Short mmCIF file of C-alpha atoms in Angstrom, two decimals:
data_model
loop_
_atom_site.label_atom_id
_atom_site.label_comp_id
_atom_site.label_asym_id
_atom_site.label_seq_id
_atom_site.Cartn_x
_atom_site.Cartn_y
_atom_site.Cartn_z
CA ALA O 1 47.61 38.81 52.54
CA GLN O 2 44.52 40.71 51.13
CA LYS O 3 44.43 41.18 47.77
CA VAL O 4 41.87 42.25 45.16
CA THR O 5 42.02 40.69 41.50
CA GLN O 6 40.08 42.25 38.52
CA ALA O 7 41.55 40.16 35.82
CA GLN O 8 39.46 42.24 33.08
CA THR O 9 41.91 45.16 32.19
CA GLU O 10 39.69 46.67 29.60
CA ILE O 11 35.98 45.55 28.26
CA SER O 12 34.54 46.96 25.40
CA VAL O 13 30.81 46.22 24.42
CA VAL O 14 28.14 47.70 21.95
CA GLU O 15 25.30 49.70 23.99
CA LYS O 16 22.17 47.76 25.54
CA GLU O 17 24.39 44.49 25.80
CA ASP O 18 25.01 43.14 29.28
CA VAL O 19 28.51 43.25 30.76
CA THR O 20 29.87 41.55 34.04
CA LEU O 21 32.62 42.96 35.88
CA ASP O 22 34.83 40.20 37.88
CA CYS O 23 36.45 40.74 40.93
CA VAL O 24 38.11 38.30 43.30
CA TYR O 25 39.28 38.86 46.47
CA GLU O 26 41.82 37.21 49.12
CA THR O 27 41.71 37.62 52.71
CA ARG O 28 42.16 35.76 56.12
CA ASP O 29 39.66 37.71 57.97
CA THR O 30 35.94 36.41 58.37
CA THR O 31 34.57 39.80 58.89
CA TYR O 32 35.35 42.15 56.18
CA TYR O 33 33.41 44.65 53.56
CA LEU O 34 33.65 44.87 49.73
CA PHE O 35 33.24 48.17 47.52
CA TRP O 36 32.59 48.84 44.05
CA TYR O 37 33.34 52.33 42.67
CA LYS O 38 33.04 53.90 39.44
CA GLN O 39 35.55 56.34 38.12
CA PRO O 40 34.11 58.03 34.85
CA PRO O 41 36.41 59.94 32.52
CA SER O 42 35.71 63.22 34.26
CA GLY O 43 37.95 61.47 37.09
CA GLU O 44 35.90 61.47 40.30
CA LEU O 45 35.35 58.40 42.45
CA VAL O 46 31.46 57.24 42.69
CA PHE O 47 30.61 55.19 45.46
CA LEU O 48 28.62 52.35 43.83
CA ILE O 49 27.91 49.59 46.68
CA ARG O 50 29.11 48.20 50.11
CA ARG O 51 28.76 44.68 50.90
CA ASN O 52 29.60 43.04 54.42
CA SER O 53 30.97 39.39 54.45
CA PHE O 54 27.86 37.98 56.50
CA ASP O 55 25.53 38.93 54.00
CA GLU O 56 25.71 37.11 50.62
CA GLN O 57 22.15 37.96 49.16
CA ASN O 58 22.79 39.57 45.80
CA GLU O 59 21.42 43.23 45.08
CA ILE O 60 19.85 44.69 42.35
CA SER O 61 20.02 48.54 41.76
CA GLY O 62 18.22 49.39 38.78
CA ARG O 63 20.57 47.97 35.86
CA TYR O 64 23.17 47.36 38.43
CA SER O 65 23.40 44.06 40.08
CA TRP O 66 26.26 42.40 42.34
CA ASN O 67 26.83 38.74 42.65
CA PHE O 68 28.87 37.89 45.90
CA GLN O 69 29.91 34.36 46.33
CA LYS O 70 32.01 33.67 49.72
CA SER O 71 32.79 29.99 48.26
CA THR O 72 34.37 31.56 45.29
CA SER O 73 35.78 34.64 47.22
CA SER O 74 34.10 36.84 44.17
CA PHE O 75 31.96 39.98 43.93
CA ASN O 76 30.94 40.32 40.49
CA PHE O 77 29.09 43.28 39.03
CA THR O 78 26.82 43.29 35.83
CA ILE O 79 25.33 46.05 34.17
CA THR O 80 22.15 45.15 32.32
CA ALA O 81 21.16 46.79 29.05
CA SER O 82 24.45 48.90 29.17
CA GLN O 83 24.64 52.55 28.02
CA VAL O 84 27.37 54.78 26.72
CA VAL O 85 27.38 56.78 29.98
CA ASP O 86 28.43 53.79 31.88
CA SER O 87 31.75 54.29 30.46
CA ALA O 88 34.12 54.34 32.92
CA VAL O 89 36.75 52.67 34.94
CA TYR O 90 35.20 50.33 37.75
CA PHE O 91 37.37 49.48 40.79
CA CYS O 92 36.32 46.67 43.66
CA ALA O 93 38.06 47.13 46.74
CA LEU O 94 38.57 45.40 50.20
CA SER O 95 38.30 46.37 53.93
CA GLU O 96 39.31 44.28 56.48
CA ALA O 97 37.10 44.99 59.84
CA ARG O 98 39.96 44.39 62.04
CA TYR O 99 41.31 47.74 60.85
CA SER O 100 39.73 50.65 62.60
CA ASN O 101 39.88 52.72 59.31
CA TYR O 102 39.28 52.38 55.64
CA GLN O 103 42.78 51.05 54.74
CA LEU O 104 41.25 50.10 51.39
CA ILE O 105 42.57 47.59 49.16
CA TRP O 106 42.08 48.21 45.60
CA GLY O 107 41.77 46.16 42.53
CA ALA O 108 43.43 47.71 39.35
CA GLY O 109 40.21 48.62 37.64
CA THR O 110 38.35 47.49 34.73
CA LYS O 111 37.95 49.94 31.99
CA LEU O 112 34.48 49.68 30.50
CA ILE O 113 33.83 51.19 27.15
CA ILE O 114 30.40 51.14 25.70
CA LYS O 115 30.24 51.96 22.24
CA PRO O 116 26.91 53.78 20.74
CA ALA M 1 23.09 66.64 49.29
CA ALA M 2 26.35 68.12 50.39
CA GLY M 3 29.67 66.22 49.01
CA VAL M 4 33.39 66.66 49.75
CA ILE M 5 34.88 69.33 48.49
CA GLN M 6 38.59 69.62 47.47
CA SER M 7 40.17 72.61 46.21
CA PRO M 8 41.69 73.31 43.65
CA ARG M 9 40.51 71.07 41.03
CA HIS M 10 43.68 71.24 39.02
CA LEU M 11 47.12 72.45 40.01
CA ILE M 12 50.16 73.04 37.92
CA LYS M 13 53.53 73.38 40.02
CA GLU M 14 57.40 73.21 38.83
CA LYS M 15 59.86 70.85 40.56
CA ARG M 16 60.85 71.56 43.81
CA GLU M 17 58.02 73.84 44.39
CA THR M 18 55.43 73.29 47.08
CA ALA M 19 51.70 72.50 46.85
CA THR M 20 48.72 72.35 49.37
CA LEU M 21 45.76 70.75 48.57
CA LYS M 22 42.30 71.43 50.84
CA CYS M 23 39.55 69.46 51.32
CA TYR M 24 36.18 69.81 53.23
CA PRO M 25 34.72 66.77 54.31
CA ILE M 26 30.93 66.02 54.41
CA PRO M 27 29.34 67.87 57.60
CA ARG M 28 29.25 65.70 60.67
CA HIS M 29 31.74 63.20 59.15
CA ASP M 30 34.34 62.78 61.71
CA THR M 31 37.12 60.99 59.44
CA VAL M 32 39.11 62.13 56.27
CA TYR M 33 41.25 60.09 54.01
CA TRP M 34 43.90 61.16 51.42
CA TYR M 35 44.65 59.02 48.50
CA GLN M 36 47.01 59.35 45.46
CA GLN M 37 46.02 57.92 42.41
CA GLY M 38 48.89 57.86 39.48
CA PRO M 39 48.09 57.58 35.80
CA GLY M 40 46.07 54.69 35.22
CA GLN M 41 46.48 52.91 38.82
CA ASP M 42 44.42 52.18 41.42
CA PRO M 43 44.25 54.90 44.45
CA GLN M 44 46.77 54.34 47.07
CA PHE M 45 46.20 55.27 50.83
CA LEU M 46 48.63 57.96 51.94
CA ILE M 47 47.14 59.25 55.39
CA SER M 48 43.72 59.72 57.62
CA PHE M 49 42.77 61.30 60.34
CA TYR M 50 39.95 60.93 63.26
CA GLU M 51 38.57 63.32 65.13
CA LYS M 52 41.65 65.91 64.29
CA MET M 53 44.30 63.56 64.83
CA GLN M 54 46.32 61.13 62.49
CA SER M 55 44.99 57.86 62.74
CA ASP M 56 46.92 55.74 60.27
CA LYS M 57 49.56 56.38 57.80
CA GLY M 58 49.91 54.47 54.44
CA SER M 59 52.86 55.27 51.36
CA ILE M 60 53.04 59.06 52.14
CA PRO M 61 56.50 60.38 51.53
CA ASP M 62 58.07 62.15 54.03
CA ARG M 63 58.26 65.37 51.98
CA PHE M 64 54.20 65.34 52.47
CA SER M 65 52.57 66.21 55.49
CA ALA M 66 48.80 66.80 56.23
CA GLN M 67 46.65 68.04 59.01
CA GLN M 68 42.99 68.20 60.12
CA PHE M 69 41.91 71.28 61.57
CA SER M 70 39.00 72.11 64.11
CA ASP M 71 36.21 72.55 61.39
CA TYR M 72 37.48 69.13 60.45
CA HIS M 73 38.66 70.50 56.86
CA SER M 74 42.05 69.21 56.08
CA GLU M 75 45.03 69.89 54.13
CA LEU M 76 47.61 68.25 52.56
CA ASN M 77 50.94 69.83 52.03
CA MET M 78 53.62 68.47 49.56
CA SER M 79 57.14 70.01 49.52
CA SER M 80 60.16 69.74 46.92
CA LEU M 81 57.65 68.42 44.35
CA GLU M 82 59.00 65.90 42.07
CA LEU M 83 57.93 64.70 38.76
CA GLY M 84 56.22 61.60 40.05
CA ASP M 85 54.02 63.81 42.55
CA SER M 86 51.95 64.12 39.23
CA ALA M 87 48.68 62.37 40.17
CA LEU M 88 45.09 62.91 41.09
CA TYR M 89 44.77 63.34 45.13
CA PHE M 90 41.65 62.47 46.16
CA CYS M 91 40.12 63.30 49.78
CA ALA M 92 37.46 61.24 51.12
CA SER M 93 35.26 61.45 54.43
CA THR M 94 33.06 59.14 56.27
CA LEU M 95 31.54 58.65 59.79
CA ARG M 96 33.65 56.08 61.57
CA SER M 97 31.04 54.44 63.54
CA GLY M 98 28.54 52.15 61.50
CA TRP M 99 31.14 51.84 58.75
CA SER M 100 29.34 54.15 56.66
CA PRO M 101 30.77 54.49 52.99
CA LEU M 102 33.81 56.61 52.05
CA HIS M 103 32.63 59.39 50.21
CA PHE M 104 35.39 60.94 47.74
CA GLY M 105 35.87 64.50 46.67
CA ASN M 106 36.37 65.08 43.00
CA GLY M 107 40.05 65.21 43.37
CA THR M 108 42.91 67.53 42.73
CA ARG M 109 44.80 67.08 39.76
CA LEU M 110 48.37 68.03 40.26
CA THR M 111 50.74 68.65 37.71
CA VAL M 112 54.53 68.98 38.48
CA THR M 113 56.55 70.03 35.46
#
């Protein structure tokens, strides 16, 4: 069965620290997509990244980086030099390609608190 | 760039009343999804539409219905509201081909009293 686990319910760090949010997934499919979404206190869901299962290259976007490792079924998200504006709930999600639409399987989310 | 627009942003209804939520997808997006997010929970898929036809159904109660109109906007109709329907309702749109990402609206916060 498909499943996404974000074991860290809440993380609290001081500004400028680096922080890594873990995401472990389960799927029987060989073709799938992984996502990270950010939900700030205002409530909207903001798309951060999509990664397909054939692309294990790590990605960096400014202070954000993602480490995709198929061997451990993990898709971890690191924020470098965190800022207060990074405070939000971060969701990892999985979508299997055999579905013709976005039936995203969501993790429970990790609440990230960045203290000034 | 244009984003997904949802209205209203906030809605307060009483038990047993009816609510209608609206969603305007990003122009040229042909697929719309509705999600429900309860307090402290991850979003749950309700229903989706592709080219104005319902394409899939998730955990949508029978009291809810939805449709997508000729201009691609979508409406989620909720009847006989219950306290447990209080949640954030998201609409998301995408272009089905090419696996473009889901773009979410800001959500409608429904409070049932």
